[in-house]
Short mmCIF file of C-alpha atoms in Angstrom, two decimals:
data_model
loop_
_atom_site.label_atom_id
_atom_site.label_comp_id
_atom_site.label_asym_id
_atom_site.label_seq_id
_atom_site.Cartn_x
_atom_site.Cartn_y
_atom_site.Cartn_z
CA MET J 17 9.48 30.17 -11.44
CA PRO J 18 6.34 28.39 -13.23
CA HIS J 19 3.96 26.44 -10.91
CA PRO J 20 0.51 25.55 -10.84
CA GLY J 21 -1.85 28.36 -9.96
CA GLY J 22 0.66 30.91 -11.75
CA THR J 23 4.39 31.08 -10.36
CA LEU J 24 5.97 29.59 -7.49
CA LEU J 25 5.97 32.58 -4.95
CA GLN J 26 2.04 32.89 -5.59
CA HIS J 27 1.84 29.45 -4.22
CA LEU J 28 4.02 29.68 -1.25
CA CYS J 29 2.32 32.96 -0.55
CA ARG J 30 -1.04 31.07 -1.09
CA VAL J 31 0.34 28.03 1.10
CA ARG J 32 1.10 30.30 3.85
CA GLN J 33 -2.44 32.08 3.99
CA LEU J 34 -4.09 28.72 4.22
CA LEU J 35 -1.95 27.95 7.38
CA ALA J 36 -3.02 31.55 8.87
CA ASP J 37 -6.70 30.80 7.91
CA TRP J 38 -6.25 27.32 9.90
CA GLY J 39 -4.84 29.13 12.99
CA ALA J 40 -1.34 27.21 12.31
CA ASP J 41 1.38 28.77 14.60
CA PRO J 42 3.17 31.64 12.99
CA VAL J 43 6.43 29.48 12.99
CA VAL J 44 4.39 26.94 11.22
CA GLN J 45 3.06 29.71 8.82
CA VAL J 46 6.80 30.78 8.10
CA ALA J 47 7.81 27.36 7.36
CA GLY J 48 5.02 26.69 4.94
CA LEU J 49 5.93 30.14 3.14
CA CYS J 50 9.52 28.82 2.88
CA HIS J 51 8.95 25.18 2.19
CA ALA J 52 9.96 24.70 -1.22
CA THR J 53 13.73 26.36 -0.20
CA TYR J 54 15.55 23.00 -0.62
CA GLY J 55 13.41 21.39 -2.90
CA THR J 56 10.63 18.65 -2.39
CA ASP J 57 10.05 15.22 -3.08
CA GLY J 58 7.35 16.51 -5.68
CA PHE J 59 8.82 19.57 -7.01
CA ASP J 60 12.57 19.11 -6.89
CA GLN J 61 14.12 22.65 -7.75
CA TRP J 62 15.81 24.04 -4.72
CA LEU J 63 16.48 27.74 -4.23
CA HIS J 64 18.91 27.54 -1.86
CA PRO J 65 21.26 24.66 -1.50
CA VAL J 66 20.27 21.99 1.41
CA THR J 67 24.17 21.65 2.22
CA ASP J 68 23.81 25.57 3.76
CA ARG J 69 21.32 25.55 5.90
CA SER J 70 22.48 28.36 8.17
CA LEU J 71 21.32 31.16 5.94
CA LEU J 72 17.84 30.12 6.07
CA ALA J 73 17.85 29.73 9.50
CA GLU J 74 18.91 33.08 10.26
CA LEU J 75 16.35 34.52 8.27
CA ILE J 76 13.06 32.98 9.71
CA GLY J 77 14.63 31.10 12.93
CA ASP J 78 15.82 27.64 13.98
CA ARG J 79 12.45 26.00 14.75
CA ALA J 80 10.96 27.34 11.18
CA GLU J 81 14.03 25.91 9.39
CA ALA J 82 14.22 22.49 10.89
CA LEU J 83 10.36 21.86 9.56
CA VAL J 84 11.25 23.38 6.44
CA HIS J 85 14.00 20.56 6.28
CA LEU J 86 11.75 17.73 7.68
CA TYR J 87 9.37 18.85 4.63
CA ALA J 88 12.11 18.83 2.35
CA CYS J 89 14.07 15.97 3.12
CA CYS J 90 10.91 13.25 3.39
CA ASN J 91 10.93 10.24 1.11
CA ARG J 92 7.41 10.48 0.64
CA ASP J 93 6.70 6.49 -1.02
CA VAL J 94 8.57 5.42 2.47
CA VAL J 95 6.90 7.88 5.02
CA TYR J 96 3.18 8.73 3.56
CA PRO J 97 2.17 5.08 4.24
CA GLN J 98 3.01 5.16 7.58
CA PHE J 99 0.37 7.61 8.67
CA GLY J 100 -2.37 6.15 10.19
CA GLY J 101 -0.88 3.01 11.25
CA THR J 102 0.27 1.89 15.04
CA GLU J 103 3.81 2.16 14.99
CA PRO J 104 5.77 5.58 15.44
CA ILE J 105 6.41 6.98 12.18
CA VAL J 106 9.75 6.97 10.94
CA PHE J 107 11.18 9.77 8.39
CA ARG J 108 13.62 8.69 5.59
CA ASP J 109 15.91 11.68 4.50
CA ARG J 110 15.51 11.14 0.67
CA PHE J 111 19.11 13.28 0.75
CA THR J 112 21.02 11.11 2.71
CA GLY J 113 19.35 7.93 3.45
CA SER J 114 19.35 8.51 7.36
CA GLU J 115 16.09 7.61 9.32
CA HIS J 116 14.77 9.46 12.69
CA THR J 117 11.19 9.40 14.19
CA PRO J 118 10.00 12.99 14.42
CA SER J 119 8.10 14.38 17.56
CA GLU J 120 4.58 14.76 17.57
CA ALA J 121 4.66 18.66 17.32
CA ASP J 122 6.93 18.22 14.40
CA LEU J 123 4.45 15.50 12.50
CA ARG J 124 1.63 17.75 13.13
CA ALA J 125 3.38 20.47 11.66
CA PHE J 126 4.72 18.61 8.81
CA ILE J 127 1.11 16.93 7.63
CA GLU J 128 -0.63 20.61 8.08
CA ILE J 129 1.96 22.14 5.71
CA THR J 130 1.48 18.96 3.20
CA ALA J 131 -2.23 19.29 3.54
CA ALA J 132 -1.98 23.26 2.56
CA ASN J 133 0.63 22.85 -0.29
CA GLU J 134 -1.31 19.78 -1.83
CA LEU J 135 -4.71 21.55 -1.43
CA ASP J 136 -3.47 24.54 -3.06
CA VAL J 137 -1.50 22.52 -6.24
CA LEU J 138 -4.64 20.00 -6.67
CA ALA J 139 -7.05 23.52 -6.87
CA HIS J 140 -4.97 24.87 -9.98
CA ASN J 141 -4.44 21.97 -11.68
CA ASP J 142 -6.93 19.31 -12.62
CA GLU J 143 -4.87 16.55 -14.20
CA LEU J 144 -2.34 16.39 -11.02
CA ALA J 145 -6.11 16.55 -9.07
CA ALA J 146 -7.19 13.56 -10.87
CA ARG J 147 -4.09 11.69 -10.72
CA TYR J 148 -3.21 12.29 -6.97
CA GLY J 149 -6.38 13.23 -5.48
CA ALA J 150 -7.83 10.06 -4.43
CA ASP J 151 -4.33 9.03 -2.88
CA LEU J 152 -3.80 12.65 -0.88
CA HIS J 153 -7.55 12.10 0.57
CA GLN J 154 -6.71 8.91 2.15
CA LEU J 155 -3.38 10.05 3.44
CA PHE J 156 -5.30 13.36 4.97
CA VAL J 157 -8.04 10.88 6.14
CA ARG J 158 -5.45 8.45 8.02
CA SER J 159 -3.83 11.61 9.77
CA GLY J 160 -6.58 11.50 11.50
CA ASP J 161 -5.93 14.24 14.55
CA LEU J 162 -2.33 15.54 13.44
CA LEU J 163 -4.23 17.50 11.36
CA SER J 164 -6.29 20.59 12.54
CA THR J 165 -9.87 20.70 12.55
CA ALA J 166 -9.72 23.38 10.14
CA ALA J 167 -7.51 21.47 7.67
CA ARG J 168 -9.41 18.17 7.79
CA GLU J 169 -12.66 20.27 7.22
CA ALA J 170 -10.77 22.05 4.16
CA CYS J 171 -9.45 18.63 3.06
CA THR J 172 -13.00 17.24 3.22
CA ARG J 173 -14.29 19.97 1.02
CA GLN J 174 -11.59 19.89 -1.45
CA LEU J 175 -10.76 15.98 -2.01
CA GLY J 176 -14.66 14.12 -0.20
CA HIS J 177 -15.55 13.51 -3.87
CA PHE J 178 -12.69 10.97 -3.89
CA ALA J 179 -14.00 9.08 -1.09
CA SER J 180 -16.18 6.76 -3.30
CA PRO J 181 -15.50 3.89 -4.73
CA VAL J 182 -16.92 4.70 -8.10
CA GLN J 183 -15.45 6.62 -10.20
CA ILE J 184 -17.15 7.77 -13.10
CA THR J 185 -15.40 7.43 -16.48
CA GLY J 186 -18.09 8.76 -18.75
CA ILE J 187 -21.82 9.08 -20.05
CA ASP J 188 -23.41 5.94 -21.92
CA HIS J 189 -26.28 6.92 -22.82
CA LEU J 190 -29.47 9.65 -21.62
CA VAL J 191 -33.33 9.66 -22.01
CA LEU J 192 -34.93 12.56 -23.73
CA THR J 193 -38.89 12.31 -22.96
CA VAL J 194 -40.42 13.87 -26.45
CA ALA J 195 -43.89 14.93 -28.24
CA SER J 196 -43.26 12.87 -31.22
CA ILE J 197 -40.58 10.06 -31.36
CA GLU J 198 -40.68 10.02 -35.17
CA ARG J 199 -40.12 14.00 -35.57
CA THR J 200 -37.42 13.67 -33.20
CA LEU J 201 -35.52 10.76 -34.81
CA ASP J 202 -35.76 12.79 -38.14
CA PHE J 203 -34.55 16.18 -36.50
CA TYR J 204 -31.56 14.42 -34.94
CA GLN J 205 -30.85 12.05 -37.92
CA ARG J 206 -30.88 15.28 -40.37
CA VAL J 207 -29.47 17.79 -38.80
CA LEU J 208 -27.19 16.21 -36.31
CA GLY J 209 -26.23 13.04 -38.47
CA MET J 210 -27.41 10.85 -35.42
CA ARG J 211 -28.21 7.33 -36.20
CA PRO J 212 -31.81 5.98 -35.81
CA VAL J 213 -31.47 2.23 -33.72
CA THR J 214 -33.96 -0.12 -32.33
CA PHE J 215 -33.39 -2.05 -29.50
CA GLY J 216 -35.30 -3.87 -27.17
CA GLU J 217 -39.25 -4.70 -27.56
CA GLY J 218 -39.29 -2.15 -30.29
CA ARG J 219 -37.57 0.83 -28.37
CA ARG J 220 -36.37 3.57 -30.45
CA ALA J 221 -32.87 5.56 -29.63
CA LEU J 222 -30.10 7.75 -31.52
CA ALA J 223 -26.89 6.87 -31.51
CA PHE J 224 -23.41 8.53 -32.14
CA GLY J 225 -19.93 7.96 -31.10
CA THR J 226 -19.96 5.72 -28.46
CA SER J 227 -23.16 7.09 -27.16
CA LYS J 228 -26.88 6.98 -27.57
CA ILE J 229 -30.05 9.23 -26.91
CA ASN J 230 -33.12 6.37 -25.64
CA LEU J 231 -36.66 8.21 -26.64
CA HIS J 232 -39.46 8.01 -24.88
CA GLU J 233 -42.86 9.63 -25.92
CA VAL J 234 -44.72 11.44 -23.32
CA GLY J 235 -47.06 10.13 -21.46
CA ARG J 236 -45.71 6.50 -22.34
CA GLU J 237 -42.42 6.79 -20.23
CA LEU J 238 -40.98 3.57 -19.65
CA MET J 239 -40.17 2.74 -16.17
CA PRO J 240 -37.82 3.71 -13.87
CA ARG J 241 -38.34 7.04 -15.04
CA ALA J 242 -37.53 10.84 -14.38
CA THR J 243 -39.63 11.89 -11.58
CA ARG J 244 -41.19 14.66 -13.67
CA PRO J 245 -40.88 13.67 -17.45
CA THR J 246 -41.08 17.07 -19.64
CA PRO J 247 -40.60 17.75 -23.44
CA GLY J 248 -38.46 20.60 -23.61
CA SER J 249 -36.46 20.35 -20.52
CA ALA J 250 -33.55 18.93 -21.72
CA ASP J 251 -29.90 21.52 -21.99
CA LEU J 252 -27.33 19.41 -24.30
CA CYS J 253 -23.77 19.87 -25.31
CA LEU J 254 -22.63 17.85 -27.94
CA VAL J 255 -19.39 17.92 -29.75
CA THR J 256 -18.27 17.99 -33.28
CA GLU J 257 -14.81 17.83 -35.58
CA LEU J 258 -16.55 20.23 -37.83
CA PRO J 259 -15.21 23.62 -38.08
CA GLN J 260 -18.26 26.08 -36.75
CA SER J 261 -18.57 28.10 -40.15
CA GLN J 262 -19.70 24.43 -41.97
CA VAL J 263 -21.91 23.87 -38.47
CA HIS J 264 -23.79 27.26 -39.36
CA ARG J 265 -24.14 26.54 -43.31
CA HIS J 266 -25.54 22.97 -42.54
CA LEU J 267 -27.80 24.70 -39.77
CA THR J 268 -28.89 27.13 -42.64
CA ALA J 269 -29.75 24.54 -45.48
CA CYS J 270 -31.74 22.34 -42.96
CA GLY J 271 -33.44 25.38 -42.07
CA VAL J 272 -32.74 25.45 -38.54
CA GLU J 273 -32.51 28.62 -36.77
CA VAL J 274 -29.43 29.59 -34.85
CA GLU J 275 -29.92 30.77 -31.26
CA GLU J 276 -26.86 32.01 -30.57
CA GLY J 277 -22.98 31.68 -31.65
CA PRO J 278 -20.51 31.06 -32.48
CA VAL J 279 -19.30 31.72 -28.73
CA PRO J 280 -16.82 30.81 -26.54
CA ARG J 281 -17.43 28.47 -23.83
CA THR J 282 -15.73 26.30 -21.54
CA GLY J 283 -16.17 22.34 -21.70
CA ALA J 284 -15.32 19.36 -19.56
CA LEU J 285 -12.06 19.42 -21.72
CA GLY J 286 -11.31 23.08 -21.54
CA PRO J 287 -12.13 26.39 -24.04
CA MET J 288 -13.92 25.47 -26.82
CA THR J 289 -16.44 27.11 -29.48
CA SER J 290 -20.09 26.87 -29.40
CA THR J 291 -23.40 27.34 -31.48
CA TYR J 292 -26.92 27.25 -29.84
CA LEU J 293 -29.93 25.84 -31.38
CA ARG J 294 -33.30 23.97 -30.11
CA ASP J 295 -34.70 20.60 -31.34
CA PRO J 296 -38.44 20.16 -32.34
CA ASP J 297 -39.74 20.24 -28.85
CA GLY J 298 -37.94 23.21 -27.91
CA ASN J 299 -34.52 21.20 -25.88
CA LEU J 300 -31.51 23.32 -26.46
CA ILE J 301 -28.61 21.92 -27.93
CA GLU J 302 -25.24 23.11 -27.92
CA ILE J 303 -23.02 21.77 -30.85
CA SER J 304 -19.15 22.85 -29.78
CA THR J 305 -15.87 22.36 -31.25
CA TYR J 306 -12.71 22.12 -29.02
CA ALA J 307 -10.08 23.13 -32.28
CA ALA J 308 -11.90 26.36 -32.53
CA ASP J 309 -10.67 29.07 -34.85
CA SER J 310 -10.58 32.18 -33.40
CA ASP J 311 -11.69 34.28 -36.36
CA GLU J 312 -14.82 32.45 -36.11
CA LEU J 313 -15.73 34.24 -33.06
CA HIS J 314 -16.50 37.23 -34.94
CA GLN J 315 -18.18 35.98 -37.79
#
C-alpha cells in the first residue's frame, strides 16, 4: 500500500523504530507498529475492520490493541485542540461519536505514537510538511511533559523552524558587488536577457521575472552592506523555460564558455537540468530548467 516514504509497511516499521529509539515501552512500540490497523483520522484505509478487535488483541495483547484502537478512533479536530488546556482531555470516537476521558498513561502513549507517526510522514513528504508542520509543532509544544524528553527533542529538531511567526515566501532581490557596473549590465542583458533598471538616486539593477539584482560597485558599496562584499563570490541559480539545447546555442553565439552541463540537479521544486557559466566577475551562474529533456543530458 503506497505511503509517504515508500509503502505503509515501511512507514509502520519506521514508526516502531522511532519509538524504540525514544525508549518507549515495548507495548507502545507494538501499538506504533500496528497503529494503522483500523485506519486513522488522517489515513482512512483500514487493514482489518474495527468491528472485529479480538483478532488484533490475540496477536499483540489487550493493552497494545487498546492503544491502537484509541489512536484509530480519535477525532483529531475535536481532540487535538484540547492538548495544553486546563481541563481533562475528552476523546471523541470518530466511529461511534461516543466520548471518554483516557488515563494519563493512555494519553502519553497516544501522543508519543502521534509524534512518531507524524514526524516520519513529514520527513518523507515536503507538501504535507508545509501544510501541517506548523500546526503539529504547536500540538507537540502544547503536549508538554506528556511527550518523552527524546520525543520532544526530535519534534524540536524536525519542526522547530515552524516556531517562527515569520514565514519567508520568496526572494525579492539580491545584491552583487561587481568590479564594473556597466560591464555587468551588458553581460546580464546580452547573455541572460535581464532588463537594466535605474532606481532611487541613480542606483542600477537588473530586473527579471518578479525579482531583481541590485548592483554595488566594489569600494563604493551602499550601507548597510555585507560584511565582506567581494566580486566573484556569488553562486546563483537562475531558472528558464528555454530548453537546455537552445541555452547552449545562445551561449555559444554570445562567446560565453560553458563550465559544466547540461547536468541533472535538484532544485527547490524538484529535479531540474542545469548548465554552469561565469559572469565577468567570476560569479558562478547556474541556468536551470525544470522541464528537463533527458536526451539533453547526453549531448
